[in-house]
Short mmCIF file of C-alpha atoms and ligand atoms in Angstrom, two decimals:
data_model
loop_
_atom_site.label_atom_id
_atom_site.label_comp_id
_atom_site.label_asym_id
_atom_site.label_seq_id
_atom_site.Cartn_x
_atom_site.Cartn_y
_atom_site.Cartn_z
CA MET A 93 91.11 112.50 109.14
CA LEU A 94 89.76 109.04 109.91
CA ASP A 95 86.16 110.00 110.57
CA GLY A 96 83.94 106.95 110.50
CA LYS A 97 86.78 104.64 109.41
CA ARG A 98 87.10 101.24 111.05
CA VAL A 99 90.53 99.79 111.69
CA LEU A 100 91.04 96.18 112.66
CA LEU A 101 94.31 96.28 114.58
CA ILE A 102 96.20 93.01 114.81
CA VAL A 103 98.82 93.17 117.54
CA GLY A 104 101.74 90.75 117.20
CA GLY A 105 103.93 89.52 120.02
CA GLY A 106 106.86 91.89 120.27
CA ILE A 107 108.05 94.45 122.76
CA ALA A 108 106.71 97.18 120.42
CA ALA A 109 103.20 95.94 121.29
CA TYR A 110 103.08 98.56 124.02
CA LYS A 111 103.14 101.22 121.30
CA SER A 112 99.98 99.73 119.76
CA LEU A 113 98.07 100.94 122.78
CA ASP A 114 99.06 104.47 121.86
CA LEU A 115 98.15 103.71 118.25
CA ILE A 116 94.61 102.78 119.35
CA ARG A 117 94.36 106.12 121.16
CA LEU A 118 95.63 108.10 118.14
CA VAL A 119 93.33 106.38 115.63
CA ARG A 120 90.37 107.19 117.86
CA LYS A 121 91.57 110.75 118.29
CA ALA A 122 91.62 111.06 114.48
CA GLY A 123 87.96 110.00 114.40
CA GLY A 124 88.42 106.30 113.62
CA ALA A 125 87.24 103.19 115.44
CA VAL A 126 89.58 100.34 116.41
CA THR A 127 88.82 96.67 116.92
CA PRO A 128 91.89 95.10 118.54
CA VAL A 129 92.95 91.52 117.90
CA LEU A 130 95.80 90.15 120.00
CA THR A 131 97.84 87.12 119.06
CA ARG A 132 98.71 84.67 121.82
CA ALA A 133 102.27 86.07 121.86
CA ALA A 134 100.96 89.67 122.03
CA MET A 135 99.27 88.79 125.29
CA GLU A 136 102.70 88.20 126.80
CA PHE A 137 103.28 91.94 126.36
CA ILE A 138 99.91 93.66 126.70
CA THR A 139 96.54 92.54 128.00
CA PRO A 140 93.24 92.34 126.10
CA LEU A 141 91.77 94.43 128.91
CA SER A 142 94.04 97.42 128.26
CA ALA A 143 93.50 97.14 124.47
CA SER A 144 89.73 96.96 124.81
CA ALA A 145 89.61 99.74 127.42
CA LEU A 146 91.45 102.08 125.04
CA ALA A 147 89.50 100.94 121.98
CA GLY A 148 86.16 101.16 123.77
CA GLN A 149 85.23 97.77 122.37
CA LYS A 150 85.95 94.09 122.74
CA ALA A 151 89.46 92.86 122.04
CA TYR A 152 89.46 89.52 120.17
CA THR A 153 92.05 86.92 120.99
CA ASP A 154 91.25 83.40 119.87
CA LEU A 155 89.94 81.80 116.72
CA PHE A 156 88.17 79.06 118.58
CA ASP A 157 86.17 81.25 120.89
CA LEU A 158 82.73 79.96 120.07
CA THR A 159 80.96 82.90 121.63
CA ASP A 160 82.80 85.19 119.23
CA GLU A 161 81.86 83.01 116.27
CA ALA A 162 78.24 83.35 117.36
CA GLU A 163 78.61 87.11 117.85
CA MET A 164 80.65 87.84 114.76
CA GLY A 165 82.42 85.32 112.53
CA HIS A 166 86.04 85.88 111.63
CA ILE A 167 85.20 86.47 108.00
CA GLU A 168 82.76 89.20 108.93
CA LEU A 169 85.19 90.63 111.46
CA SER A 170 87.86 91.19 108.84
CA ARG A 171 85.47 92.40 106.15
CA SER A 172 83.66 94.91 108.32
CA ALA A 173 86.87 96.94 108.62
CA ASP A 174 88.07 99.61 106.20
CA MET A 175 91.65 98.55 106.82
CA LEU A 176 93.61 95.83 108.60
CA VAL A 177 96.69 97.10 110.40
CA VAL A 178 99.30 94.72 111.78
CA ALA A 179 101.39 96.46 114.44
CA PRO A 180 103.81 95.21 115.47
CA ALA A 181 104.20 92.82 112.56
CA THR A 182 106.76 90.39 113.94
CA ALA A 183 109.01 88.29 111.69
CA ASP A 184 106.84 85.27 112.52
CA LEU A 185 103.55 86.97 111.77
CA ALA A 186 104.92 88.38 108.49
CA ALA A 187 106.16 84.91 107.54
CA LYS A 188 102.71 83.48 108.22
CA MET A 189 101.14 86.19 106.08
CA ALA A 190 103.60 85.60 103.25
CA GLY A 191 103.03 81.85 103.43
CA GLY A 192 99.24 82.08 103.69
CA HIS A 193 98.95 80.35 107.06
CA ALA A 194 95.67 80.45 108.95
CA ASP A 195 96.19 78.69 112.25
CA ASP A 196 95.05 81.36 114.68
CA LEU A 197 92.63 84.26 114.67
CA ALA A 198 95.14 86.90 113.46
CA SER A 199 96.45 84.90 110.49
CA THR A 200 92.97 83.68 109.59
CA LEU A 201 91.63 87.23 109.55
CA LEU A 202 94.51 88.26 107.30
CA MET A 203 93.76 85.39 104.91
CA ALA A 204 90.02 85.99 104.93
CA THR A 205 90.13 89.69 104.16
CA ASP A 206 89.62 91.59 100.95
CA THR A 207 90.28 94.99 102.55
CA PRO A 208 93.64 96.82 102.38
CA VAL A 209 96.33 95.66 104.78
CA LEU A 210 99.10 97.77 106.31
CA ILE A 211 101.96 96.28 108.29
CA ALA A 212 104.31 97.99 110.73
CA PRO A 213 107.20 95.53 111.11
CA ALA A 214 109.18 95.39 114.34
CA MET A 215 111.98 92.96 115.04
CA ASN A 216 115.62 92.62 115.90
CA MET A 217 117.83 94.10 113.15
CA ARG A 218 119.36 90.71 112.28
CA MET A 219 115.92 89.22 111.88
CA TRP A 220 114.90 92.19 109.73
CA LEU A 221 117.96 91.81 107.50
CA HIS A 222 117.73 88.01 107.31
CA PRO A 223 117.16 86.86 103.72
CA ALA A 224 114.07 84.90 104.77
CA ASN A 225 112.45 88.03 106.22
CA GLN A 226 113.50 90.16 103.24
CA ARG A 227 111.99 87.51 100.96
CA ASN A 228 108.74 87.60 102.95
CA MET A 229 108.63 91.40 102.78
CA ALA A 230 109.05 91.26 98.99
CA LEU A 231 106.25 88.66 98.74
CA LEU A 232 103.95 90.80 100.87
CA GLU A 233 104.72 93.84 98.75
CA ASP A 234 103.85 91.84 95.63
CA ASP A 235 100.59 90.86 97.29
CA GLY A 236 99.74 94.55 97.65
CA VAL A 237 100.34 94.76 101.39
CA ALA A 238 101.38 98.31 102.36
CA ARG A 239 104.17 98.85 104.86
CA VAL A 240 105.25 101.60 107.21
CA GLY A 241 108.77 101.40 108.66
CA PRO A 242 110.69 99.91 110.25
CA SER A 243 112.98 102.74 111.22
CA GLU A 244 116.57 102.66 112.37
CA GLY A 245 117.39 103.22 115.98
CA GLU A 246 118.26 101.74 119.31
CA MET A 247 116.33 98.56 119.92
CA ALA A 248 114.95 97.05 123.09
CA CYS A 249 117.67 94.38 122.84
CA GLY A 250 120.36 97.10 122.97
CA GLU A 251 121.46 96.78 119.33
CA TYR A 252 121.27 99.65 116.86
CA GLY A 253 119.90 99.25 113.35
CA PRO A 254 116.79 98.80 111.22
CA GLY A 255 113.88 97.02 112.87
CA ARG A 256 112.25 99.55 115.19
CA MET A 257 108.52 99.82 114.69
CA ALA A 258 107.35 103.11 113.14
CA GLU A 259 106.02 105.53 115.74
CA PRO A 260 102.22 105.45 116.28
CA ASP A 261 101.76 108.88 114.64
CA GLU A 262 103.61 107.66 111.54
CA ILE A 263 101.34 104.61 111.44
CA VAL A 264 98.27 106.86 111.63
CA ASP A 265 99.71 108.91 108.75
CA ALA A 266 100.19 105.73 106.73
CA ILE A 267 96.61 104.64 107.44
CA VAL A 268 95.33 108.04 106.30
CA ALA A 269 97.50 107.89 103.18
CA GLN A 270 96.30 104.36 102.33
CA LEU A 271 92.66 105.22 102.86
CA GLY A 272 92.97 108.43 100.83
CA THR A 273 91.20 110.46 103.48
CA GLY A 274 93.94 113.04 104.06
CA ALA A 275 93.61 116.75 103.35
CA LEU A 276 96.14 116.33 100.52
CA SER A 277 94.77 113.10 99.04
CA GLY A 278 94.99 113.16 95.27
CA ARG A 279 97.47 116.07 95.34
CA HIS A 280 100.98 115.84 93.93
CA VAL A 281 103.76 117.68 95.74
CA VAL A 282 107.43 117.85 94.72
CA VAL A 283 109.96 118.23 97.53
CA THR A 284 113.69 118.82 97.08
CA SER A 285 116.01 117.92 99.92
CA GLY A 286 119.60 117.39 100.97
CA PRO A 287 122.81 118.89 99.64
CA THR A 288 124.10 118.59 96.09
CA HIS A 289 127.54 117.29 95.14
CA GLU A 290 129.32 119.14 92.38
CA PRO A 291 132.14 117.04 90.90
CA ILE A 292 135.71 118.31 90.56
CA ASP A 293 136.96 115.09 88.99
CA PRO A 294 135.79 111.44 89.15
CA VAL A 295 136.75 111.14 92.85
CA ARG A 296 136.31 114.62 94.33
CA TYR A 297 133.38 116.96 94.74
CA ILE A 298 132.21 120.18 96.37
CA ALA A 299 129.48 119.65 98.95
CA ASN A 300 127.78 121.28 101.94
CA ARG A 301 126.71 120.10 105.39
CA SER A 302 122.96 119.78 104.81
CA SER A 303 121.65 116.55 106.40
CA GLY A 304 118.30 116.56 104.59
CA ALA A 305 116.49 116.21 107.94
CA GLN A 306 114.02 119.06 107.40
CA GLY A 307 113.31 118.02 103.79
CA SER A 308 112.67 114.39 104.79
CA ALA A 309 110.36 115.51 107.60
CA ILE A 310 108.40 117.73 105.20
CA ALA A 311 108.01 114.93 102.67
CA ALA A 312 106.84 112.59 105.46
CA ALA A 313 104.34 115.15 106.75
CA LEU A 314 102.91 115.82 103.27
CA SER A 315 102.64 112.11 102.62
CA GLY A 316 100.96 111.78 106.02
CA LEU A 317 98.22 114.09 104.78
CA GLY A 318 97.75 111.80 101.80
CA ALA A 319 99.79 113.67 99.16
CA ASN A 320 101.65 111.83 96.42
CA VAL A 321 105.14 113.11 97.05
CA THR A 322 108.00 113.11 94.57
CA PHE A 323 111.08 113.44 96.74
CA VAL A 324 114.06 114.70 94.75
CA THR A 325 117.04 114.29 97.01
CA GLY A 326 120.74 114.97 96.81
CA PRO A 327 123.15 112.73 98.76
CA ALA A 328 121.62 113.35 102.21
CA SER A 329 122.60 111.62 105.44
CA VAL A 330 118.99 111.29 106.65
CA PRO A 331 117.12 108.58 104.67
CA PRO A 332 114.03 109.44 102.62
CA PRO A 333 110.75 108.71 104.37
CA PRO A 334 108.76 105.61 103.41
CA GLY A 335 105.88 105.95 101.01
CA VAL A 336 107.29 108.68 98.75
CA ALA A 337 108.61 108.38 95.19
CA VAL A 338 112.35 108.94 95.59
CA VAL A 339 114.47 110.42 92.80
CA ARG A 340 118.16 110.47 93.71
CA VAL A 341 120.41 113.07 92.15
CA GLU A 342 123.93 114.37 92.71
CA THR A 343 124.23 117.80 91.14
CA ALA A 344 122.13 120.96 91.00
CA SER A 345 121.59 120.59 87.29
CA GLN A 346 120.41 116.97 87.73
CA MET A 347 118.10 118.20 90.49
CA LEU A 348 116.57 120.80 88.17
CA ASP A 349 116.04 118.16 85.46
CA ALA A 350 114.43 115.79 87.98
CA VAL A 351 112.12 118.53 89.28
CA LYS A 352 111.05 119.48 85.75
CA ALA A 353 110.42 115.82 84.93
CA ALA A 354 108.25 115.48 88.06
CA LEU A 355 105.91 118.33 87.06
CA PRO A 356 103.02 119.03 86.91
CA ALA A 357 102.43 119.30 90.64
CA ASP A 358 99.96 121.10 92.89
CA ALA A 359 102.78 122.40 95.09
CA ALA A 360 106.57 122.32 95.29
CA VAL A 361 108.70 122.72 98.39
CA PHE A 362 112.36 123.51 97.77
CA ALA A 363 114.10 122.50 100.96
CA ALA A 364 117.38 121.39 99.33
CA ALA A 365 120.62 123.19 100.08
CA VAL A 366 121.59 123.46 96.44
CA ALA A 367 125.24 124.30 95.70
CA ASP A 368 125.47 127.77 94.22
CA TRP A 369 128.35 126.89 91.90
CA HIS A 370 129.77 123.95 89.99
CA VAL A 371 133.27 123.43 88.66
CA GLU A 372 133.37 124.90 85.19
CA ALA A 373 135.59 122.27 83.62
CA GLU A 374 135.07 119.01 85.49
CA SER A 375 138.08 116.78 84.84
CA GLY A 376 137.31 113.41 83.26
CA THR A 377 140.34 111.90 84.99
CA LYS A 378 141.63 112.22 88.54
CA ILE A 379 143.60 115.45 88.89
CA LYS A 380 147.13 114.57 90.01
CA LYS A 381 149.04 116.60 92.51
CA GLY A 382 152.56 117.51 91.45
CA VAL A 383 154.71 120.27 90.13
CA ALA A 384 152.14 121.40 87.58
CA ASN A 385 149.37 121.59 90.18
CA THR A 386 150.93 123.03 93.34
CA ASP A 387 148.49 125.93 93.03
CA LEU A 388 145.41 124.23 91.62
CA LYS A 389 142.75 126.78 90.80
CA LEU A 390 139.20 125.77 90.20
CA SER A 391 137.00 128.00 88.15
CA LEU A 392 133.38 127.97 89.37
CA THR A 393 130.24 128.78 87.41
CA GLU A 394 126.84 129.57 88.87
CA ASN A 395 124.31 126.76 89.08
CA PRO A 396 120.74 127.12 87.86
CA ASP A 397 118.43 128.37 90.60
CA ILE A 398 115.77 125.66 90.74
CA LEU A 399 113.37 127.63 92.93
CA ALA A 400 113.57 130.74 90.73
CA THR A 401 113.33 128.71 87.51
CA VAL A 402 110.21 126.82 88.61
CA SER A 403 108.60 129.95 90.09
CA ARG A 404 108.98 131.71 86.75
CA MET A 405 107.62 128.89 84.60
CA ARG A 406 104.70 129.89 82.40
CA LYS A 407 103.58 126.35 81.75
CA ASN A 408 103.46 123.80 84.55
CA ARG A 409 104.21 126.20 87.41
CA PRO A 410 102.87 124.52 90.56
CA GLY A 411 100.01 126.47 92.15
CA LEU A 412 102.07 126.94 95.30
CA VAL A 413 105.87 127.26 95.33
CA VAL A 414 107.63 127.31 98.69
CA GLY A 415 111.29 128.22 99.14
CA PHE A 416 113.60 128.29 102.14
CA ALA A 417 116.00 130.96 103.31
CA ALA A 418 118.71 130.09 105.78
CA GLU A 419 120.17 133.36 106.99
CA THR A 420 122.55 134.54 109.66
CA ASP A 421 121.65 138.25 109.72
CA ASP A 422 118.59 140.36 108.98
CA VAL A 423 116.72 137.09 108.55
CA ILE A 424 113.34 138.61 107.72
CA GLY A 425 114.68 141.38 105.47
CA ASN A 426 116.81 138.99 103.45
CA ALA A 427 114.03 136.41 103.21
CA ARG A 428 111.51 138.97 102.04
CA ALA A 429 113.95 140.13 99.35
CA LYS A 430 114.36 136.50 98.31
CA LEU A 431 110.58 136.03 98.02
CA LYS A 432 110.46 138.95 95.57
CA ARG A 433 113.60 138.06 93.64
CA LYS A 434 112.77 134.38 93.18
CA LYS A 435 109.03 134.94 92.65
CA CYS A 436 107.96 132.09 94.86
CA ASP A 437 104.77 132.21 96.97
CA TRP A 438 106.18 131.57 100.44
CA ILE A 439 109.60 131.67 101.99
CA VAL A 440 110.30 129.67 105.13
CA ALA A 441 113.05 131.66 106.81
CA ASN A 442 115.30 130.48 109.57
CA ASP A 443 118.23 131.87 111.50
CA VAL A 444 121.17 129.50 111.10
CA SER A 445 123.67 131.49 113.18
CA PRO A 446 125.82 128.94 115.06
CA ALA A 447 124.40 130.12 118.40
CA THR A 448 120.92 128.87 117.44
CA GLY A 449 122.16 125.26 117.02
CA ILE A 450 119.60 124.82 114.23
CA MET A 451 122.01 123.77 111.46
CA GLY A 452 122.51 120.03 111.94
CA GLY A 453 120.27 120.06 115.04
CA ASP A 454 116.89 118.44 115.69
CA GLU A 455 114.95 121.68 116.12
CA ASN A 456 114.01 124.60 113.95
CA ALA A 457 112.51 128.05 114.51
CA VAL A 458 111.05 129.50 111.33
CA THR A 459 109.14 132.49 110.08
CA VAL A 460 106.83 131.86 107.15
CA ILE A 461 106.70 134.85 104.85
CA ASP A 462 104.23 135.43 102.05
CA ARG A 463 102.94 138.50 100.22
CA ALA A 464 100.38 139.13 102.93
CA GLY A 465 102.74 139.15 105.89
CA GLU A 466 104.78 136.96 108.15
CA GLU A 467 104.15 134.31 110.77
CA ALA A 468 106.81 133.49 113.36
CA TRP A 469 106.50 129.91 114.60
CA PRO A 470 107.89 128.95 118.00
CA ARG A 471 111.00 126.78 118.10
CA ALA A 472 110.01 123.11 117.77
CA SER A 473 111.27 119.77 116.44
CA LYS A 474 111.86 119.63 112.68
CA GLU A 475 109.01 117.07 112.51
CA HIS A 476 106.64 119.48 114.22
CA VAL A 477 107.63 122.34 111.89
CA ALA A 478 107.14 119.98 108.93
CA ARG A 479 103.65 119.00 110.07
CA ARG A 480 102.62 122.59 110.56
CA LEU A 481 103.97 123.51 107.13
CA ALA A 482 102.20 120.54 105.50
CA GLN A 483 98.92 121.61 107.13
CA ARG A 484 99.42 125.20 105.93
CA ILE A 485 99.99 123.87 102.40
CA ALA A 486 96.84 121.73 102.66
CA ASP A 487 94.84 124.76 103.82
CA ALA A 488 96.19 126.87 100.96
CA LEU A 489 95.31 124.23 98.37
CA SER A 490 91.83 123.52 99.72
O1 C5P B 68 119.46 131.89 97.46
P1 C5P B 68 119.42 130.82 98.46
O2 C5P B 68 120.30 129.64 98.14
O3 C5P B 68 119.57 131.27 99.88
O4 C5P B 68 117.90 130.32 98.35
C1 C5P B 68 117.44 129.27 99.09
C2 C5P B 68 116.22 128.70 98.43
O5 C5P B 68 116.43 128.55 97.04
C3 C5P B 68 115.97 127.29 98.92
O6 C5P B 68 114.58 127.06 98.84
C4 C5P B 68 116.73 126.43 97.91
O7 C5P B 68 116.22 125.13 97.84
C5 C5P B 68 116.52 127.19 96.64
N1 C5P B 68 117.63 127.08 95.69
C6 C5P B 68 117.41 126.40 94.50
N2 C5P B 68 118.43 126.33 93.58
C7 C5P B 68 119.60 126.91 93.80
C8 C5P B 68 119.83 127.61 95.00
C9 C5P B 68 118.81 127.66 95.92
O8 C5P B 68 116.32 125.85 94.28
N3 C5P B 68 120.57 126.82 92.89
#
């Protein structure tokens, strides 16, 4: 994925610096080469020796190291790379980048470069949310600097919120996506995700318990292989992944319109738990309880089936259409019938009986069914299932 690509990795001074060591390992595993550069603060967390041992080359640390200038000037150092990656990008380092400072090796390299730059911010959540940091992030975005993360989670300081550095494998995915070297580079994939909300009146709606976790993981995995992903999502509880074009919708019919508007695409993955019905006569005003409504009856009408509609399109049908089937009994039989009825190319079937703990859980066990046969995948994290599915899609499109 990164064969022959050279990454200049600038490590900032934050506790997440320890993850950069793993990042070096993963970039090399993907076929790339890494030249590490440690800021003075980074050296409080990791040593140049460990970075250079993992990278298999010298780790640079100081602008005024005259030997380095003789060996390779800082201008050359930054230009000889295919990409500059800043991980962790601390609030201070990002502020320096946004302000154009050049008072140490890291900031000077970032100023001197004309190659693409990717940052992986990591900082305390209050620092992340601080207007000064948000302003700097906006400036960097305007300057064309790509970003991966941060994610939400428990932080080293014990607080919970946004500011955690993206995981090393996500950073590798972002590098691949930026460099356009992924198996799905140049491909457009539409992914639906999350539940839909079908309004009863302006304040009430019918919903389901889908979290959107599997859909988000699939979009992230496809994007990791370099695909341009249009992520059409209902009101999910799991946030969309970074780096995808997000289209937010509420209802099934809005979701269908958004999917149609996103076409053409090379592939479409329909992971959304679309409501099967909507309220026939949505009330324009809040329905009042009272004598007239002690037995309120809602009349429901079937929603359009997005998967079946797109699979049957004559014009603009994506080359590969993937549907999901969440079943509680005769999983394979029902899924195979669905493949035929909806005319999609693959069905990803899973058993959502309560005993499996899959619905709302972190893991999934799926069987991928196509016209040729079926493939049962062992139970694994939703991220792992997503990566395997994305790779299968890439293989099918190649
Ligand atoms: O028929 P069932 O809802 O079990 O089918 C599930 C598959 O169909 C999923 O891929 C889901 O995203 C898709 N679907 C759809 N539009 C609907 C209902 C389901 O795209 N209205």
